[in-house]
Short mmCIF file of C-alpha atoms in Angstrom, two decimals:
data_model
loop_
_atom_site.label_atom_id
_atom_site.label_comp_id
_atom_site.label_asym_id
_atom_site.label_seq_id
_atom_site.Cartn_x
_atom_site.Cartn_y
_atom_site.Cartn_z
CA UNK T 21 107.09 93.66 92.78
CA UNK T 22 104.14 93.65 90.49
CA UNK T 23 100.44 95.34 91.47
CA UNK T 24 97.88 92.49 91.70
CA UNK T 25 94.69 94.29 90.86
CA UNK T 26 93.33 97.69 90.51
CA UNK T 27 93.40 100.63 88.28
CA UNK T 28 97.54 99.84 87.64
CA UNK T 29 97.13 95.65 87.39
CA UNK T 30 100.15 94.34 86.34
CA UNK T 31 102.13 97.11 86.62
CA UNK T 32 105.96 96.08 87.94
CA UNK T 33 107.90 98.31 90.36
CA UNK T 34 111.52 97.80 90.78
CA UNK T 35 112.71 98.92 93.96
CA UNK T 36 116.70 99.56 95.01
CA UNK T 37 118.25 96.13 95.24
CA UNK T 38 119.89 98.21 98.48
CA UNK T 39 117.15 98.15 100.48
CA UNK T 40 116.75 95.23 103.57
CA UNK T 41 113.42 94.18 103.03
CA UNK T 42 111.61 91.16 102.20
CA UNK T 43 108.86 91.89 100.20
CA UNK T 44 105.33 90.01 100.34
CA UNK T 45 104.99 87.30 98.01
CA UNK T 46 102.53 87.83 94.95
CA UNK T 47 100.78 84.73 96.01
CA UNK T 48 100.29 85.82 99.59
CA UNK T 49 99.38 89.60 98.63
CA UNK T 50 96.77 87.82 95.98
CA UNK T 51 94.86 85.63 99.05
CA UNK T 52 94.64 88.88 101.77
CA UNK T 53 93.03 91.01 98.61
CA UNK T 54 91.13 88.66 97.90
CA UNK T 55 89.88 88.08 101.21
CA UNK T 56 89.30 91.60 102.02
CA UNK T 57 88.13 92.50 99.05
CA UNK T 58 84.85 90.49 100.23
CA UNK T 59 84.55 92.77 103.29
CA UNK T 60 85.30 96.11 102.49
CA UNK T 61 85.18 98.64 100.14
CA UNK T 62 88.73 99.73 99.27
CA UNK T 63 87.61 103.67 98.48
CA UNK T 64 86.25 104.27 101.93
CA UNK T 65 89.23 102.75 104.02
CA UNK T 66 91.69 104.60 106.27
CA UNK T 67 95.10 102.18 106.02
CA UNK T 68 97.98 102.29 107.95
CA UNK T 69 101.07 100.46 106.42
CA UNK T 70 103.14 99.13 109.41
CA UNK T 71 107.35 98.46 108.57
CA UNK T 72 105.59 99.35 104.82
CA UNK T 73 109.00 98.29 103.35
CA UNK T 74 108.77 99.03 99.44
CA UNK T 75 105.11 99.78 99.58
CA UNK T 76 103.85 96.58 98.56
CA UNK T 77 100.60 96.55 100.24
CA UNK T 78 100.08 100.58 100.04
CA UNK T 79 100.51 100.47 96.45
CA UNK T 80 97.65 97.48 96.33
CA UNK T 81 95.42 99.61 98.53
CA UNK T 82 96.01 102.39 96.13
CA UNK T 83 96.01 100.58 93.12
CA UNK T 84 91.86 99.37 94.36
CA UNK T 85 91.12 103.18 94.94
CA UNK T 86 92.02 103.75 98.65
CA UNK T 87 92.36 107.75 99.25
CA UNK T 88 93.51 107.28 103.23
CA UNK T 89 96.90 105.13 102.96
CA UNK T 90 99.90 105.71 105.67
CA UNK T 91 102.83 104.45 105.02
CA UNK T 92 105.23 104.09 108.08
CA UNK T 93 108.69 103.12 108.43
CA UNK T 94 112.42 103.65 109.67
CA UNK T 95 114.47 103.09 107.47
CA UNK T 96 115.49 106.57 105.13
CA UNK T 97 115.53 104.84 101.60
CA UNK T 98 112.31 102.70 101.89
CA UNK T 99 110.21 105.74 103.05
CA UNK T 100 111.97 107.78 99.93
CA UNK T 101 111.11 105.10 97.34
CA UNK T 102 107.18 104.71 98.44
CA UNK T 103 107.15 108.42 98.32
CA UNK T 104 108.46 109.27 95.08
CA UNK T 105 106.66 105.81 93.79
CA UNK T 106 103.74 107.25 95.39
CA UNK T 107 104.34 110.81 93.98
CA UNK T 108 104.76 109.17 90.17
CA UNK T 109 101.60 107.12 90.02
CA UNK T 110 99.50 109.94 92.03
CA UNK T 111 98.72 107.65 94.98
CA UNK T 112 97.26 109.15 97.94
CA UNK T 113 100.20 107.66 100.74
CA UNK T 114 101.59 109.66 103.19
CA UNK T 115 104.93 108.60 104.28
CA UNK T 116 106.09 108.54 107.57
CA UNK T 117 109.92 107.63 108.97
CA UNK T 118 109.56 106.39 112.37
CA UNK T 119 109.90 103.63 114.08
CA UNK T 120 107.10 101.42 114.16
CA UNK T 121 106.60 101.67 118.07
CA UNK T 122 107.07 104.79 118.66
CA UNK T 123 104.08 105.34 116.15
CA UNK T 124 101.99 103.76 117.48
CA UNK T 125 102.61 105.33 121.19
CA UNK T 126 101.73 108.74 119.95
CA UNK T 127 99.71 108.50 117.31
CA UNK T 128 96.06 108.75 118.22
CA UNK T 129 94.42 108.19 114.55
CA UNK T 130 91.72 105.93 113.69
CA UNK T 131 91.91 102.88 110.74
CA UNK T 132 89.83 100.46 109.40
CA UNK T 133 92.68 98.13 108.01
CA UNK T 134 96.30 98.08 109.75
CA UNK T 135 98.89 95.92 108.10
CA UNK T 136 102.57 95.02 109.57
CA UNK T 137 104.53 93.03 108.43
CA UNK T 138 107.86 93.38 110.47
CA UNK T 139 111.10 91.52 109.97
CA UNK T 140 110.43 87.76 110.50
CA UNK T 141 113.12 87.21 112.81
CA UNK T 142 111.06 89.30 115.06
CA UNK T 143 110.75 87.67 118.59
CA UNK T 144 107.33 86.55 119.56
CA UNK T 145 106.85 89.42 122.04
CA UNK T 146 107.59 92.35 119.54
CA UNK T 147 105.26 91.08 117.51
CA UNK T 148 102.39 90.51 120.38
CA UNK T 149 103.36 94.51 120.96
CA UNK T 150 102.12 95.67 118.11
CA UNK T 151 99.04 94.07 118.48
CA UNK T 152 98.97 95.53 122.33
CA UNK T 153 100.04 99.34 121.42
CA UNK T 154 97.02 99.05 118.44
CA UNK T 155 94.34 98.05 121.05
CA UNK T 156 95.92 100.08 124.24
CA UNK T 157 95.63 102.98 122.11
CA UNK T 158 92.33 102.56 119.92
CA UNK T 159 93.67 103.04 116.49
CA UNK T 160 91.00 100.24 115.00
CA UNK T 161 87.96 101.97 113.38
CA UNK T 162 84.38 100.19 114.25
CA UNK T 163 84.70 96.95 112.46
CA UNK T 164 88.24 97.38 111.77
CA UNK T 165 91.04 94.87 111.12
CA UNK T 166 94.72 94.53 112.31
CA UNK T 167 96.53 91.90 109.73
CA UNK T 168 100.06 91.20 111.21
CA UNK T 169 102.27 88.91 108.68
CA UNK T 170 104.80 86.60 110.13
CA UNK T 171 107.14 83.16 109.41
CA UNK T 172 104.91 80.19 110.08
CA UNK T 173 107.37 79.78 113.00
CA UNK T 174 106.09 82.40 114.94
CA UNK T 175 102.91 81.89 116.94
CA UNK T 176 101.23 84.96 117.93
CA UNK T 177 97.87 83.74 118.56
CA UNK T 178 97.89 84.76 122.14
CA UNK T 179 98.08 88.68 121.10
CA UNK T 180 95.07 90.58 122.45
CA UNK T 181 92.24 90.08 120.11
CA UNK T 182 93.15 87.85 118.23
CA UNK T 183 91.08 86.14 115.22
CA UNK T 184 92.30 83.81 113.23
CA UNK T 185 95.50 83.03 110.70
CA UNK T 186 95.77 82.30 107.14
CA UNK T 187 98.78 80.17 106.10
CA UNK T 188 100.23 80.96 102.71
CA UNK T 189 103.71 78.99 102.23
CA UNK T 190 106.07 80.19 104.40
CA UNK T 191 103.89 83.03 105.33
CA UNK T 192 101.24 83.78 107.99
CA UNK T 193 98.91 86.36 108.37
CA UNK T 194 97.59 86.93 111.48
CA UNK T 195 93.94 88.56 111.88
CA UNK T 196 92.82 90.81 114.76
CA UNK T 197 89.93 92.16 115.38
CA UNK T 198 88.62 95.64 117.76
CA UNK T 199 86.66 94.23 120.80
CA UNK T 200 82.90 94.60 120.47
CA UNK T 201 81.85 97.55 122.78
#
């Protein structure tokens, strides 16, 4: 995995060869920076990191001088690695082991950027839950933005709120947005 930007650029992390993720591609991480580096400032951003894997996009948001990063996840060794990754390069990411839904149920925090990017074998309705718990719960910010990454088999543009997608290969990334009060 290799930082795209920011105050470590180029900097490669090798994560355990153990661990069952599937990391996002350089290309695709490239195009969403890119994209929301036009809209936000990254120092003034609360992030949550859904099924954050090896840290990937925390790390970016880090990297571009977010303070406000959570990192959640279930599984024991990915949450270990972003933390002690975190812990090396001084990056502001709390890590949280949990499962993805059951975070979002209880937590009652408030973000301006929310990435997941579950397992792409995913059925269509656990993804279009994520996107429910998020809005039946309020944890968008004011302008805030949900960014849910899936195979370019999976359709979730019926998900409340939803924006738009960007297609990057195989890759989707699927853009939600908090209702205008």
């Amino acid at each position: 995995m290799r930082i795209i930007s920011g105050t470590y650029k180029g900097r490669r992390i090798q994560a355990p060869k153990k661990l069952p993720v599937r990391p996002t591609t350089d290309l695709a991480k490239e195009s969403l920076f890119n994209i929301l580096n036009n809209s936000y400032r990254f120092s003034q951003l609360a992030v949550l990191d859904l099924f954050t894997g090896i840290g990937s996009i925390s790390f970016e948001f880090a990297s571009r001088g977010c303070t406000d990063i959570t990192a959640v996840d279930a599984h024991f060794g990915c949450v270990g690695f972003v933390k002690n990754t975190a812990k090396e390069f001084e990056f502001p990411i709390t890590t949280i082991k949990s499962d993805t839904y059951s975070f979002l149920e209880k937590n009652r925090g408030s973000y301006d950027i929310i990435f997941a990017d579950p397992p792409y074998d995913f059925e269509q309705h656990q993804f279009e839950k994520i996107a429910t718990l998020v809005f039946q719960n309020n944890l968008l910010a004011k302008n805030g933005l949900l960014i849910i990454e899936h195979s370019k088999h999976t359709k979730i543009d019926n998900a409340p709120n939803y924006s738009h997608s960007r297609n990057y290969g195989g890759s989707v990334f699927s853009f939600f947005t908090a209702p205008e009060e």
